[in-house]
Amino acid sequence: MSGEVRTDERGRVTIPKEVRDRYGEKFRLVELDSGIKLVPIPDDPLEELRAAASDELREASLDDLEEAAREEAREQASEHVR
């Protein structure tokens, strides 16, 4: 679906019901050089990330992911010290 929308007197835009049904109720407004873009914010961002990720990431717990991120940060920090 595409179409024209306008802001009201308070600067609000109404997102059509069909679009909200498909993408949800929360969006991030991203300003681009050529205009703006609304990006849907998933209800469960971690689940969305897992759905788009490898099998290894899908099976990892949040603790596993945090530890992997800390380890990667330690490795990158040690590379910069050399």
mmCIF file of C-alpha atoms in Angstrom:
data_model
loop_
_atom_site.group_PDB
_atom_site.id
_atom_site.type_symbol
_atom_site.label_atom_id
_atom_site.label_comp_id
_atom_site.label_asym_id
_atom_site.label_seq_id
_atom_site.Cartn_x
_atom_site.Cartn_y
_atom_site.Cartn_z
ATOM 1 C CA MET A 1 0.000 0.000 0.000
ATOM 2 C CA SER A 2 1.174 3.493 -0.716
ATOM 3 C CA GLY A 3 -0.558 6.793 -0.693
ATOM 4 C CA GLU A 4 -0.437 10.331 0.489
ATOM 5 C CA VAL A 5 -0.646 11.258 4.153
ATOM 6 C CA ARG A 6 -0.589 14.697 5.728
ATOM 7 C CA THR A 7 0.224 16.000 9.144
ATOM 8 C CA ASP A 8 -2.558 17.448 11.246
ATOM 9 C CA GLU A 9 -2.426 20.785 13.052
ATOM 10 C CA ARG A 10 -0.229 19.216 15.767
ATOM 11 C CA GLY A 11 2.214 17.614 13.295
ATOM 12 C CA ARG A 12 0.844 14.069 13.676
ATOM 13 C CA VAL A 13 0.573 11.575 10.846
ATOM 14 C CA THR A 14 -2.081 8.856 10.829
ATOM 15 C CA ILE A 15 -0.737 5.506 9.643
ATOM 16 C CA PRO A 16 -3.447 3.533 7.808
ATOM 17 C CA LYS A 17 -4.871 0.514 9.645
ATOM 18 C CA GLU A 18 -3.693 -1.943 6.971
ATOM 19 C CA VAL A 19 -0.104 -0.759 7.469
ATOM 20 C CA ARG A 20 -0.360 -0.901 11.276
ATOM 21 C CA ASP A 21 -1.817 -4.412 11.041
ATOM 22 C CA ARG A 22 1.143 -5.513 8.934
ATOM 23 C CA TYR A 23 3.994 -3.693 10.726
ATOM 24 C CA GLY A 24 2.783 -2.933 14.249
ATOM 25 C CA GLU A 25 2.183 0.177 16.295
ATOM 26 C CA LYS A 26 5.738 1.396 16.991
ATOM 27 C CA PHE A 27 8.058 2.941 14.409
ATOM 28 C CA ARG A 28 11.422 4.666 14.452
ATOM 29 C CA LEU A 29 11.620 7.845 12.381
ATOM 30 C CA VAL A 30 14.837 7.859 10.348
ATOM 31 C CA GLU A 31 15.928 11.057 8.639
ATOM 32 C CA LEU A 32 17.637 10.497 5.279
ATOM 33 C CA ASP A 33 19.257 12.971 2.887
ATOM 34 C CA SER A 34 16.320 12.497 0.522
ATOM 35 C CA GLY A 35 13.485 12.432 3.077
ATOM 36 C CA ILE A 36 12.276 10.378 6.025
ATOM 37 C CA LYS A 37 11.554 6.701 6.578
ATOM 38 C CA LEU A 38 9.467 4.916 9.193
ATOM 39 C CA VAL A 39 11.062 1.668 10.360
ATOM 40 C CA PRO A 40 8.889 -0.753 12.339
ATOM 41 C CA ILE A 41 10.088 -1.559 15.866
ATOM 42 C CA PRO A 42 9.306 -5.207 16.647
ATOM 43 C CA ASP A 43 7.539 -6.118 19.898
ATOM 44 C CA ASP A 44 10.397 -8.529 20.692
ATOM 45 C CA PRO A 45 13.594 -7.251 19.018
ATOM 46 C CA LEU A 46 15.665 -10.188 20.269
ATOM 47 C CA GLU A 47 13.243 -12.681 18.715
ATOM 48 C CA GLU A 48 13.317 -10.756 15.418
ATOM 49 C CA LEU A 49 17.116 -10.813 15.476
ATOM 50 C CA ARG A 50 17.168 -14.536 16.138
ATOM 51 C CA ALA A 51 14.707 -15.175 13.280
ATOM 52 C CA ALA A 52 17.042 -13.361 10.886
ATOM 53 C CA ALA A 53 20.231 -14.914 12.262
ATOM 54 C CA SER A 54 22.184 -18.121 12.017
ATOM 55 C CA ASP A 55 21.271 -21.328 13.849
ATOM 56 C CA GLU A 56 24.083 -20.648 16.348
ATOM 57 C CA LEU A 57 22.607 -17.268 17.271
ATOM 58 C CA ARG A 58 19.050 -18.627 17.441
ATOM 59 C CA GLU A 59 20.119 -21.186 20.037
ATOM 60 C CA ALA A 60 22.217 -18.800 22.156
ATOM 61 C CA SER A 61 20.899 -17.410 25.420
ATOM 62 C CA LEU A 62 21.090 -13.716 26.261
ATOM 63 C CA ASP A 63 23.942 -14.528 28.681
ATOM 64 C CA ASP A 64 25.811 -16.286 25.857
ATOM 65 C CA LEU A 65 25.345 -13.276 23.584
ATOM 66 C CA GLU A 66 26.532 -10.841 26.264
ATOM 67 C CA GLU A 67 29.634 -12.936 26.965
ATOM 68 C CA ALA A 68 30.427 -13.178 23.244
ATOM 69 C CA ALA A 69 30.104 -9.389 22.947
ATOM 70 C CA ARG A 70 32.433 -8.862 25.938
ATOM 71 C CA GLU A 71 34.992 -11.271 24.480
ATOM 72 C CA GLU A 72 34.872 -9.528 21.103
ATOM 73 C CA ALA A 73 35.343 -6.149 22.822
ATOM 74 C CA ARG A 74 38.365 -7.506 24.752
ATOM 75 C CA GLU A 75 39.902 -8.828 21.523
ATOM 76 C CA GLN A 76 39.368 -5.551 19.705
ATOM 77 C CA ALA A 77 40.792 -3.582 22.632
ATOM 78 C CA SER A 78 43.926 -5.743 22.714
ATOM 79 C CA GLU A 79 44.420 -5.267 18.945
ATOM 80 C CA HIS A 80 44.428 -1.479 19.392
ATOM 81 C CA VAL A 81 47.045 -1.651 22.162
ATOM 82 C CA ARG A 82 49.650 -3.364 19.996
#
